[in-house]
mmCIF file of C-alpha atoms and ligand atoms in Angstrom:
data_model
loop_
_atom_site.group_PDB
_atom_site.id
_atom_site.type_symbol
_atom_site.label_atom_id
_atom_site.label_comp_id
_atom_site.label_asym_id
_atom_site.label_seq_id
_atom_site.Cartn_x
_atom_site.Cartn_y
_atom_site.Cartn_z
ATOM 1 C CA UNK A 611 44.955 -132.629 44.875
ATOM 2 C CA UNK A 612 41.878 -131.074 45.786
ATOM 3 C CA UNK A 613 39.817 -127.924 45.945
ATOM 4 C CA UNK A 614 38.459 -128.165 49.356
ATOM 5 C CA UNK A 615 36.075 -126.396 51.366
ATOM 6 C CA UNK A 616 37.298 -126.338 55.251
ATOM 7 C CA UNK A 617 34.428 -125.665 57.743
ATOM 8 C CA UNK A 618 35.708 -124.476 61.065
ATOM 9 C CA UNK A 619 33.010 -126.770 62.310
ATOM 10 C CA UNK A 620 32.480 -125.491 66.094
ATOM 11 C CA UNK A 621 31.928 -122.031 64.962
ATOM 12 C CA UNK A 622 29.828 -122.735 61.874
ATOM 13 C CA UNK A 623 27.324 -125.172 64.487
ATOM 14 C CA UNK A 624 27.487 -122.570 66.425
ATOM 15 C CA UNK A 625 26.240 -119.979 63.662
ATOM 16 C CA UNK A 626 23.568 -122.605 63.041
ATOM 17 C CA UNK A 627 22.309 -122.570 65.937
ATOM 18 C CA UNK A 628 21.918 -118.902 66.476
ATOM 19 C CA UNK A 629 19.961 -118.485 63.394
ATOM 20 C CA UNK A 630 17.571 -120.765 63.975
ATOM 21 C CA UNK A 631 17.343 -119.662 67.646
ATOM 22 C CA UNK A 632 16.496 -115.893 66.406
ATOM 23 C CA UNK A 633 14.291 -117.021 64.141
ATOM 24 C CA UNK A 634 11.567 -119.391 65.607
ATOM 25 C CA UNK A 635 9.656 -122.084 62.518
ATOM 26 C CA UNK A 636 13.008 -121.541 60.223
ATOM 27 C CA UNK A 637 12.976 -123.706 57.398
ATOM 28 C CA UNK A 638 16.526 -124.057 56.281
ATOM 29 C CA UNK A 639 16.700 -123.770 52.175
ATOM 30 C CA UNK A 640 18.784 -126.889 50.725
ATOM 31 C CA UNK A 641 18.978 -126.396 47.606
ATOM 32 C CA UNK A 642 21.176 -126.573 44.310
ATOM 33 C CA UNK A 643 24.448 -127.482 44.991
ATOM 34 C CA UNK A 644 23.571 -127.096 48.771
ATOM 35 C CA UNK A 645 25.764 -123.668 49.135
ATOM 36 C CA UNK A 646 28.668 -125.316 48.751
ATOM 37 C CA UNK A 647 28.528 -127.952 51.629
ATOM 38 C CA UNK A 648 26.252 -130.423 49.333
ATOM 39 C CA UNK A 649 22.233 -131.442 49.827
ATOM 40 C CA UNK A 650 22.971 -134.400 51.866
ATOM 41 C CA UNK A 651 24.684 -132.716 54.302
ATOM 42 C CA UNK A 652 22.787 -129.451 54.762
ATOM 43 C CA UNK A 653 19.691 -131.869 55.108
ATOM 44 C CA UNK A 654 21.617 -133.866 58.221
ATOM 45 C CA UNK A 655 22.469 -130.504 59.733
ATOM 46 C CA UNK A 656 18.875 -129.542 59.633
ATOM 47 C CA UNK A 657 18.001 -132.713 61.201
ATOM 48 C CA UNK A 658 20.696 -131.947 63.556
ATOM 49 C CA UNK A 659 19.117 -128.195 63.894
ATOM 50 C CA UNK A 660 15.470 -129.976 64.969
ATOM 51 C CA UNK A 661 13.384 -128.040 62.415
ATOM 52 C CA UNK A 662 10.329 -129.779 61.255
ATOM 53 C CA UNK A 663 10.925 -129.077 57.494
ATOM 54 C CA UNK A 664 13.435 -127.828 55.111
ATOM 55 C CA UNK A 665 13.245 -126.868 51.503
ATOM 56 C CA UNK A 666 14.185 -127.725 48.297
ATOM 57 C CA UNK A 667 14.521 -126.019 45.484
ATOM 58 C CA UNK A 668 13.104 -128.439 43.109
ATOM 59 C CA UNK A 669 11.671 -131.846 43.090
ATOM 60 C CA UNK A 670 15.008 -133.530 41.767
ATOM 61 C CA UNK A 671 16.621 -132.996 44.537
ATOM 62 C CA UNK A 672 14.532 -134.527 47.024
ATOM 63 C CA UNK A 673 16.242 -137.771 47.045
ATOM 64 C CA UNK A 674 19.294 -136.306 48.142
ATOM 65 C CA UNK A 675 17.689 -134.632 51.046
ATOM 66 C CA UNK A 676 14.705 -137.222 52.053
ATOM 67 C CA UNK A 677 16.847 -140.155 53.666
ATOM 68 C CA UNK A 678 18.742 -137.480 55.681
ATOM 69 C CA UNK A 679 16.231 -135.771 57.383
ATOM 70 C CA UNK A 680 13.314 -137.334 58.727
ATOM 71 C CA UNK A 681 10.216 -134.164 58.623
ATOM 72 C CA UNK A 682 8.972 -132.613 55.789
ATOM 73 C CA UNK A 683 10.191 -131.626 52.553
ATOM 74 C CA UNK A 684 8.913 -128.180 51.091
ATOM 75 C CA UNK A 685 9.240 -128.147 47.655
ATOM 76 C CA UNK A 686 9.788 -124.168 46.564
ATOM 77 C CA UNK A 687 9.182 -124.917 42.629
ATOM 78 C CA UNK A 688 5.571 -124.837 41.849
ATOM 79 C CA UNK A 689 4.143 -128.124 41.241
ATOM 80 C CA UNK A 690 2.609 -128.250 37.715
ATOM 81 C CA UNK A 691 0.511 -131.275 35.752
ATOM 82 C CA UNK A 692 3.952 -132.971 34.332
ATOM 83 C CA UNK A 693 7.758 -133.940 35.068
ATOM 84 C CA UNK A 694 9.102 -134.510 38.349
ATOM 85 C CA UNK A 695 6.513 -133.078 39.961
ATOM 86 C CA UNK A 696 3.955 -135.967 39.215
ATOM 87 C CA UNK A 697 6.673 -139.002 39.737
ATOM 88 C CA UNK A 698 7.105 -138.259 42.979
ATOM 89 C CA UNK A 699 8.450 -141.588 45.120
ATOM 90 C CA UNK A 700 5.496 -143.424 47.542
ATOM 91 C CA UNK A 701 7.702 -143.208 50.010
ATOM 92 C CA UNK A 702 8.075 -139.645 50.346
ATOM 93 C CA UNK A 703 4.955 -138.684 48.885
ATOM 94 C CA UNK A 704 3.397 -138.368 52.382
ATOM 95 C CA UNK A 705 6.110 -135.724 53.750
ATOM 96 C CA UNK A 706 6.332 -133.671 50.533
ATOM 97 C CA UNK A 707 4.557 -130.075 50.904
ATOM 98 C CA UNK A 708 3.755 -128.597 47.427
ATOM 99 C CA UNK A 709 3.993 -125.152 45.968
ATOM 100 C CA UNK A 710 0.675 -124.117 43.851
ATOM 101 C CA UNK A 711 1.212 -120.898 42.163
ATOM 102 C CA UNK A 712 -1.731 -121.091 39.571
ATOM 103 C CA UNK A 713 -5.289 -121.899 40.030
ATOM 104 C CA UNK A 714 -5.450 -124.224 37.499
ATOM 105 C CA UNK A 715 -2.812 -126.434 38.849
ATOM 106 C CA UNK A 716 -4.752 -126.142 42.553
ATOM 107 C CA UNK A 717 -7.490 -127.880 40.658
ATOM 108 C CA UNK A 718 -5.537 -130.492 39.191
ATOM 109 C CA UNK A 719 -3.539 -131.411 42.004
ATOM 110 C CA UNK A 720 -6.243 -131.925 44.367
ATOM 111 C CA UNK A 721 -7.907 -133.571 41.605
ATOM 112 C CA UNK A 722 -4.876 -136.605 41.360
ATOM 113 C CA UNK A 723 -4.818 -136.643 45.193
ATOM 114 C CA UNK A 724 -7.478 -135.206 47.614
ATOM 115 C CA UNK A 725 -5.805 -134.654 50.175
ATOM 116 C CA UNK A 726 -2.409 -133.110 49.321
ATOM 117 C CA UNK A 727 0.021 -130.579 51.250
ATOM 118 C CA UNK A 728 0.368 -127.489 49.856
ATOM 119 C CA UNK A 729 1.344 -123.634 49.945
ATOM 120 C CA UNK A 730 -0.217 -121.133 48.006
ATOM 121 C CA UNK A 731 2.597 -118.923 46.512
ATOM 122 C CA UNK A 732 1.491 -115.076 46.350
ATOM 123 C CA UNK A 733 2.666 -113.030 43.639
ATOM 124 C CA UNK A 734 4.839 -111.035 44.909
ATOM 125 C CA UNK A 735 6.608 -107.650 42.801
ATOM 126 C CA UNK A 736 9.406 -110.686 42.149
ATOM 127 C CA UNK A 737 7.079 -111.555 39.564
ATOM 128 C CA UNK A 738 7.995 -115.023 39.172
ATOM 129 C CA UNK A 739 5.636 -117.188 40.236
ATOM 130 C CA UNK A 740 2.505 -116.766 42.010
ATOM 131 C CA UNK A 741 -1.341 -116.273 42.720
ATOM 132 C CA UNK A 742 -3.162 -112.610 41.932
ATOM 133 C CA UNK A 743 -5.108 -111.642 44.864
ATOM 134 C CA UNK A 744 -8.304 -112.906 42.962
ATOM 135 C CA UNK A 745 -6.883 -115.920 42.409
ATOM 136 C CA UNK A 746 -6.367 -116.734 46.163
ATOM 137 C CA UNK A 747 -9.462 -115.573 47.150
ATOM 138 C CA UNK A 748 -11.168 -117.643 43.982
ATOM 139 C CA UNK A 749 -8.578 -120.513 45.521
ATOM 140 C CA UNK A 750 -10.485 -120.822 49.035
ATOM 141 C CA UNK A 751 -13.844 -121.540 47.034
ATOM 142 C CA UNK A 752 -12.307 -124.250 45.664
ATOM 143 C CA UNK A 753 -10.395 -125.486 49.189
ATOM 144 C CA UNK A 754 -13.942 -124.841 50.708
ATOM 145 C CA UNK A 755 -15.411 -127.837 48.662
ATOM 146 C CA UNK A 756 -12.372 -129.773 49.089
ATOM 147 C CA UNK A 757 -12.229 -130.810 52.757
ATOM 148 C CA UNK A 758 -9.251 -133.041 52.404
ATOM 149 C CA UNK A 759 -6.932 -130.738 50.979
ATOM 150 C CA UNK A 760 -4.212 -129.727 53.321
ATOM 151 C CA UNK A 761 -3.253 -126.336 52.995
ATOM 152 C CA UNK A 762 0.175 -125.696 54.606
ATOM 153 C CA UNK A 763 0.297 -122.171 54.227
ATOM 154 C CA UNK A 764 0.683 -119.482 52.312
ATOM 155 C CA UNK A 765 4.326 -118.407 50.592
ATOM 156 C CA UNK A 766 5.835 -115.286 49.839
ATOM 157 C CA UNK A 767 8.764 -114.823 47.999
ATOM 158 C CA UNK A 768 10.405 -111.489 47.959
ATOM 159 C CA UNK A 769 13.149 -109.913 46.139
ATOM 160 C CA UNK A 770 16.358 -109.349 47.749
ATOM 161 C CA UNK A 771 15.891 -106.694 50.551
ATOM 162 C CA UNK A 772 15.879 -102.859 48.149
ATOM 163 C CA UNK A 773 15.006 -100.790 51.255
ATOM 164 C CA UNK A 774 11.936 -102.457 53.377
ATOM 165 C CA UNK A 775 9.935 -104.928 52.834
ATOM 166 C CA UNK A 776 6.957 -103.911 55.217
ATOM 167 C CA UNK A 777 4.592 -101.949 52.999
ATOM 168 C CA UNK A 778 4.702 -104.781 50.396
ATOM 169 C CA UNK A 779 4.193 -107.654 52.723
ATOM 170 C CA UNK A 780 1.717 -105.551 54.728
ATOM 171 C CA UNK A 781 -0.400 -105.423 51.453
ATOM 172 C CA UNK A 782 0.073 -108.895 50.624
ATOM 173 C CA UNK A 783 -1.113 -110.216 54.108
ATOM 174 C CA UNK A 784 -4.235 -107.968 54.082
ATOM 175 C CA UNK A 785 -5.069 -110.075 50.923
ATOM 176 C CA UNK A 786 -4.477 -113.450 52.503
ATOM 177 C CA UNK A 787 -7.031 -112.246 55.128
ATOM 178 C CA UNK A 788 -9.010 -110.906 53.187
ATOM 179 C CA UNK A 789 -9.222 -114.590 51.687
ATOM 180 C CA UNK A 790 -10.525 -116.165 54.548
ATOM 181 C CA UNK A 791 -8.348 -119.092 53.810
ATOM 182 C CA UNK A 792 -8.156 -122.074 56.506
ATOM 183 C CA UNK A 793 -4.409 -121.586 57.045
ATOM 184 C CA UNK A 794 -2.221 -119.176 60.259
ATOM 185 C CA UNK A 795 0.993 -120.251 58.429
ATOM 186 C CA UNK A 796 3.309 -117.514 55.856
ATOM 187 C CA UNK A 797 6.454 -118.464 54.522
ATOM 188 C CA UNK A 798 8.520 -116.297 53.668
ATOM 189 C CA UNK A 799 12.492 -115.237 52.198
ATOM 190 C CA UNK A 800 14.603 -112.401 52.753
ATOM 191 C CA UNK A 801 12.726 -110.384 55.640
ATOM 192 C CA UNK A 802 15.225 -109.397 58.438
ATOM 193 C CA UNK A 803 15.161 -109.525 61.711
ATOM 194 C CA UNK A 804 13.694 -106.165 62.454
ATOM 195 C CA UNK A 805 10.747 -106.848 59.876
ATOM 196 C CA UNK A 806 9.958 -110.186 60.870
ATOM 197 C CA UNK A 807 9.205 -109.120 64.440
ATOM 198 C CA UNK A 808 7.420 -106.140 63.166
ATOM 199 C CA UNK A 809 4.974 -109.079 61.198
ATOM 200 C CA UNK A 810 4.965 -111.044 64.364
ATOM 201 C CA UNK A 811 3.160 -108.224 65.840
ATOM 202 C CA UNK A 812 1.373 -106.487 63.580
ATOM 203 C CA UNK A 813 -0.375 -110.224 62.208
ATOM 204 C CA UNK A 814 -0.337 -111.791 65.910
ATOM 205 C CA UNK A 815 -3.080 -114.212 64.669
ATOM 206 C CA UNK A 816 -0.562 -115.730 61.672
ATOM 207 C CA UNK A 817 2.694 -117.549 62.303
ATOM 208 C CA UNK A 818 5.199 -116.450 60.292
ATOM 209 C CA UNK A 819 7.993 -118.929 59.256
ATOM 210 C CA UNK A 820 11.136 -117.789 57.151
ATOM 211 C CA UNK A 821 12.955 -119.788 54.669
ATOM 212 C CA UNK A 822 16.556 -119.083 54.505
ATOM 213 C CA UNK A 823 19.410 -120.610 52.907
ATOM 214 C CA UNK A 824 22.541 -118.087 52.002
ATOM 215 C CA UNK A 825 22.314 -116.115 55.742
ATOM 216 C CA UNK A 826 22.384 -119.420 57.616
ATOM 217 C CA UNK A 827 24.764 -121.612 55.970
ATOM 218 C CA UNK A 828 26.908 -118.836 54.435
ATOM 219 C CA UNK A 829 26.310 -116.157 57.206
ATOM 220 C CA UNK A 830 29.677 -116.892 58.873
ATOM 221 C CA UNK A 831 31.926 -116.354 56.034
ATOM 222 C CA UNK A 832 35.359 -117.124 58.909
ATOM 223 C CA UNK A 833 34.248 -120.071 59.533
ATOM 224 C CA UNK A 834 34.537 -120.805 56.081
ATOM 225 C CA UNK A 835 37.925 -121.588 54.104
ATOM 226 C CA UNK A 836 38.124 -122.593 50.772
ATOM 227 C CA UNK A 837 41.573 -123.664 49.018
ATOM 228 C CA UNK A 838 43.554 -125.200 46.106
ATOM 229 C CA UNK A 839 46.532 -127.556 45.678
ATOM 230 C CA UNK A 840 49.709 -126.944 44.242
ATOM 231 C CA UNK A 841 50.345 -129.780 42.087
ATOM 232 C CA UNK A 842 53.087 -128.893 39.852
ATOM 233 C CA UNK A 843 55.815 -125.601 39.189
ATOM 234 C CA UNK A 844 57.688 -124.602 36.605
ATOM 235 C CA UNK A 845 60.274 -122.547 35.769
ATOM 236 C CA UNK A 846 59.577 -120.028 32.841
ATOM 237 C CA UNK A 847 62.132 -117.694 30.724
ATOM 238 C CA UNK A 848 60.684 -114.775 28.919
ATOM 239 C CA UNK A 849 59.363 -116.331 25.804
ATOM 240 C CA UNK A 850 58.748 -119.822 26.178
ATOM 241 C CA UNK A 851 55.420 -121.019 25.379
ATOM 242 C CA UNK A 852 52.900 -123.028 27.593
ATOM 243 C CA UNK A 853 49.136 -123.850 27.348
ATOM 244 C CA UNK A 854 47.002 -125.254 25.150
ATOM 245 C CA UNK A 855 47.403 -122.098 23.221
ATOM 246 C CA UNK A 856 50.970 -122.286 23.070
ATOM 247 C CA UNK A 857 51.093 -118.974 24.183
ATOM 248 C CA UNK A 858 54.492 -117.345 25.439
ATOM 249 C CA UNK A 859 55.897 -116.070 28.619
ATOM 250 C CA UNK A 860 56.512 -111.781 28.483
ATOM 251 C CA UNK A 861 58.733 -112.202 31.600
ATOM 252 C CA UNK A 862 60.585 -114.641 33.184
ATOM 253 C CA UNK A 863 58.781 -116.116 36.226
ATOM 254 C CA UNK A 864 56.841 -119.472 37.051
ATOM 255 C CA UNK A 865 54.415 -120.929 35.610
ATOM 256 C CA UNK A 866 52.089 -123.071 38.523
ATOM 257 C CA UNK A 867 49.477 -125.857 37.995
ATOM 258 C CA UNK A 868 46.973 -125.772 41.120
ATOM 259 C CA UNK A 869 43.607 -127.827 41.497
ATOM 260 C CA UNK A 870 40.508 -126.238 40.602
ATOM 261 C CA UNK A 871 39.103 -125.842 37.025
ATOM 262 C CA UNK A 872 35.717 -125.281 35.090
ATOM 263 C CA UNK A 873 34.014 -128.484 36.221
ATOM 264 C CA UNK A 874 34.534 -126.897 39.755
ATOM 265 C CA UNK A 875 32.772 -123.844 38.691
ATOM 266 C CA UNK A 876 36.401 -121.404 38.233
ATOM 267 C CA UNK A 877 35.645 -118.429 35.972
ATOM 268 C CA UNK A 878 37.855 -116.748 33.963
ATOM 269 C CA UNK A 879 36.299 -113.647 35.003
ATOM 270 C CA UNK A 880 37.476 -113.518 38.699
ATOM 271 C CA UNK A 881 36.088 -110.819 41.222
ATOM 272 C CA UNK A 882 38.423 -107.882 40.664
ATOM 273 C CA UNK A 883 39.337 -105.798 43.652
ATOM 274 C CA UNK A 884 39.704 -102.725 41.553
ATOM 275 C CA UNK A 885 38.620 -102.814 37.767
ATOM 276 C CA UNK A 886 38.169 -98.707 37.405
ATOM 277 C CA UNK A 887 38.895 -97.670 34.146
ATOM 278 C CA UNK A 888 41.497 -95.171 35.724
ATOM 279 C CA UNK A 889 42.885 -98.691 37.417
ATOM 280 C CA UNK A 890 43.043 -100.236 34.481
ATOM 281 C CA UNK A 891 44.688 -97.565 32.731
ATOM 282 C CA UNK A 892 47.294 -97.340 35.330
ATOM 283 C CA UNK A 893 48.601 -100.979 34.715
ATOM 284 C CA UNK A 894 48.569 -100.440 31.011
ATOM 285 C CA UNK A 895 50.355 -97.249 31.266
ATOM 286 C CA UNK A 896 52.935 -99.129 33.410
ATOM 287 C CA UNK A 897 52.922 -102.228 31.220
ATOM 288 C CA UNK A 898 51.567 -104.625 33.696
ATOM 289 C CA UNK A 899 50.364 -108.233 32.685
ATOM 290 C CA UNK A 900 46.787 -107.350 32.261
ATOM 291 C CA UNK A 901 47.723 -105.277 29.653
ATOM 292 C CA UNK A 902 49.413 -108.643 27.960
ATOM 293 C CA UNK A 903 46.077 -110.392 28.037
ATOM 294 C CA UNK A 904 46.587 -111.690 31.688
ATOM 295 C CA UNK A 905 43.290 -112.371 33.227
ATOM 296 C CA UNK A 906 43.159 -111.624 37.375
ATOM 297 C CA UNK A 907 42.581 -115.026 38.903
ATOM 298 C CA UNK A 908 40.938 -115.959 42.151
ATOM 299 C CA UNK A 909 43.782 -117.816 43.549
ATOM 300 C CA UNK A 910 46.030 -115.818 45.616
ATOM 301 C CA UNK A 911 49.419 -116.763 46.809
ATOM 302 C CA UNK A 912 50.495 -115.121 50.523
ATOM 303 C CA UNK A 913 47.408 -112.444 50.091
ATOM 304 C CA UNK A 914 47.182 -111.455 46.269
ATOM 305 C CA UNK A 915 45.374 -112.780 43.530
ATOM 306 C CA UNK A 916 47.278 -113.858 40.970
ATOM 307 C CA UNK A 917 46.936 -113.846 37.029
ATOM 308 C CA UNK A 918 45.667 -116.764 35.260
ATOM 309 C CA UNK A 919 48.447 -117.810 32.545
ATOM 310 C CA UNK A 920 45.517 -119.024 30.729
ATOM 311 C CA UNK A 921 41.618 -119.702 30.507
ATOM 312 C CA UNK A 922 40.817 -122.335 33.814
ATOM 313 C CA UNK A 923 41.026 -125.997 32.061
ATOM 314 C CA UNK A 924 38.474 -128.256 33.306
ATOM 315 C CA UNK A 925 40.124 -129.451 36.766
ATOM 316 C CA UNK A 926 43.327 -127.697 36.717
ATOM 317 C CA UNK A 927 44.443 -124.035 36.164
ATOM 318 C CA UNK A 928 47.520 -122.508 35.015
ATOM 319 C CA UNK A 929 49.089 -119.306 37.131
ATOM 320 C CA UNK A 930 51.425 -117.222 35.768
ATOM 321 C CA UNK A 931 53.801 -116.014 38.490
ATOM 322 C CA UNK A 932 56.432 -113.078 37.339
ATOM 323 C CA UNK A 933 59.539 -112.917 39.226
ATOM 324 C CA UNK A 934 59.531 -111.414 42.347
ATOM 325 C CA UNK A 935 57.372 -112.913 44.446
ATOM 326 C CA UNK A 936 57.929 -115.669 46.862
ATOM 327 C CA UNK A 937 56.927 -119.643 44.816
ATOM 328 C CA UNK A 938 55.412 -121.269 46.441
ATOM 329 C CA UNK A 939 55.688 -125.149 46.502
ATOM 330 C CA UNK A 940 54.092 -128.437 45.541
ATOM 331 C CA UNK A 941 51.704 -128.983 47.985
ATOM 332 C CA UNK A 942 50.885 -125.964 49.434
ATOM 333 C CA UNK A 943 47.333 -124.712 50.047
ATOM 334 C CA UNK A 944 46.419 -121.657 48.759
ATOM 335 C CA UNK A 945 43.423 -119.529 49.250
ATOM 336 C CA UNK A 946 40.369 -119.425 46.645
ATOM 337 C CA UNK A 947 37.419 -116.786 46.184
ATOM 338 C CA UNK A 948 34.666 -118.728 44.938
ATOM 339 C CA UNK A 949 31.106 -117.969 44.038
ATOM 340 C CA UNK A 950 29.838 -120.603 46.845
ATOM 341 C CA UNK A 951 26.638 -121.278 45.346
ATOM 342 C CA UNK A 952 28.319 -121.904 41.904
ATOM 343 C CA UNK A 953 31.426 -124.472 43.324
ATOM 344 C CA UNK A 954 31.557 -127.874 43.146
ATOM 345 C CA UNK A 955 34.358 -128.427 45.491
ATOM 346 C CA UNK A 956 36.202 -131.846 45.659
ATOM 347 C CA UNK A 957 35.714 -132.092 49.414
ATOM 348 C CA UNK A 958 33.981 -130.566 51.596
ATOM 349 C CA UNK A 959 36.197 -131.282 55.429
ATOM 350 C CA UNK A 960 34.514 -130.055 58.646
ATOM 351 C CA UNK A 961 36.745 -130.005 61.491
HETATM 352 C C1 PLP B 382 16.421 -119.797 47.258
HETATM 353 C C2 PLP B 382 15.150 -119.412 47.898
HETATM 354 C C3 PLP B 382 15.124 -118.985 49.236
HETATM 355 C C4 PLP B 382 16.392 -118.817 50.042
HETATM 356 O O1 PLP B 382 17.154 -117.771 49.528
HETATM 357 P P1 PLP B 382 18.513 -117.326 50.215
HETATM 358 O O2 PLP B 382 18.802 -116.005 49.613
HETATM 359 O O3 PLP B 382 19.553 -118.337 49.888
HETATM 360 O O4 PLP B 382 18.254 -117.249 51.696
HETATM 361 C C5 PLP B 382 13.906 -118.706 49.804
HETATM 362 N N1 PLP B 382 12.756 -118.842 49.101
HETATM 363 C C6 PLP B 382 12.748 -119.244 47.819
HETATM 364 C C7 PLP B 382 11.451 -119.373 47.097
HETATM 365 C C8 PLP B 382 13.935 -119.540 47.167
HETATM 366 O O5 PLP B 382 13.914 -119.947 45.887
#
């Protein structure tokens, strides 16, 4: 009935756990749809991990993750005067660490409560949020008259890895240094292995924490399995119509109904394995279904992807199997590429 996420759960603990043993003050990212596995779930993982925070991606979702997990609750949006950020529950008000990426909001926020925790996000050549250099070391004469502040740290967020990382970071900590701010904590996304222990050394003084989400909970891709149902077959003679669109068969074959649709996040446009012009050409030259308007899907049945008979409907999609093949029956599982961090599956089952 279902698309379902299976979680070969031994070996994805045990993937877990090797992260966040190789890489000492990990905050684990929950955020968005929680990779795939949902918040609530990455959050009792990380409580199950024993890291003392995690982070969210915005301040919506911290009611998913706050009843879960028990130490605090990193918020990687910036905070700003209005919304979410300023409704914040009592209750979790206290564990919440905030995100100030301008000055103005630095002076605001302190100004609605003294003593708030907080990172200073660094502009970083991400350009998407963050404080100039002047602005952090204008931001420490402001924490320098505000003794209650709590300043967590400061955060870095880079872009994914283009070659290294070093020389950029490298220039960004000399600036928090040079800042003479009251904090020994960076955060930081998307450094590997190699260049966090370089930083380890080179700043000995600083401890640097990472923030990951897609290498821990999506590093071990076999541990991962993610199918549909069969729920329905049909036979199919060259030129009957199905659909929506009433569109007809070009060949005799089958026409199957398996779970999985828009609402689940299933694209027309599936990864192809080989979408070359040349390859392309090839199948029209040969007058293979693409070349009717058949669309690659991203279910496969015994290890090929097979064509979409029409555009995903909103829970279900429609295959279009040509003779030849084995059919496969109601029922049976069959395998799914999926975007993780764009599915919403119907279950997620960890064995
Ligand atoms: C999403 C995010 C991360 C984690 O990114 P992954 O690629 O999933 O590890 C880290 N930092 C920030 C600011 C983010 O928004």
């Amino acid at each position: 009935m279902s698309l379902t996420l299976t979680v070969d759960g031994d070996r994805w603990r045990a993937h877990l756990r090797s992260v966040a043993d190789a890489n000492p003050g990990l905050a684990p990212v929950a955020k968005g749809n929680g990779y795939g596995f949902t918040l609530g779930r990455l959050a009792r993982k990380s409580q199950w991990l024993g890291v003392d925070t995690i982070a969210v991606g915005t301040y919506d979702e911290l009611p998913h993750v706050a009843s879960r997990f028990d130490g605090d609750l990193l918020v990687l949006t910036p905070w700003r005067p209005f919304g979410a950020a300023v409704e914040l529950e009592p209750g979790v008000a206290g564990r919440v660490i905030h995100t100030v990426s301008r000055s103005s909001d630095l002076d605001d926020l302190l100004g609605r409560q003294p003593d708030a925790r907080f990172v200073l996000e660094r502009m970083t050549s991400m350009l998407r949020h963050g404080l100039s250099a002047r602005e952090l070391w204008s931001a420490a004469g402001t924490l320098a008259a505000r003794p209650h502040a709590r300043l967590e740290g400061i955060a870095l967020h880079l872009p994914l890895a283009q070659g290294s990382h070093l020389s950029e970071v490298s220039r960004l900590l000399n600036d928090v240094v040079a800042a003479e701010l009251s904090t020994r904590t960076i955060w930081v996304s998307h450094l590997t292995s190699d260049e966090l222990a370089t930083l380890r050394t080179s700043y000995a003084d600083y401890s640097i924490r990472p923030r990951i989400g897609t290498d821990l909970w999506l590093g071990d891709r076999a541990a991962l399995r993610v199918t549909a149902t069969v729920l329905d077959v049909h036979p199919l003679e060259r030129g009957d119509a199905f659909g929506y669109r009433g569109r007809t068969a070009p060949k005799s074959g089958h026409l199957l109904v398996v779970s999985g649709g828009t609402s689940h996040g299933v694209g027309l446009e599936a990864p192809m394995g080989d979408s070359s012009i040349k390859a392309r050409a090839a199948t029209l030259a040969r007058g293979g279904l693409d070349a009717v308007g058949f669309v690659r899907s991203p279910f496969s049945i015994d290890g090929k992807q097979r064509l979409f008979a029409e555009p995903p409907h909103m829970q279900v999609s429609m295959l279009f199997l040509p003779d030849g093949p084995r059919v496969p029956e109601v029922g049976e599982q069959l395998d799914v590429r999926v975007r993780y961090t764009a599915t919403a599956f119907d279950r997620v089952v960890v064995t």
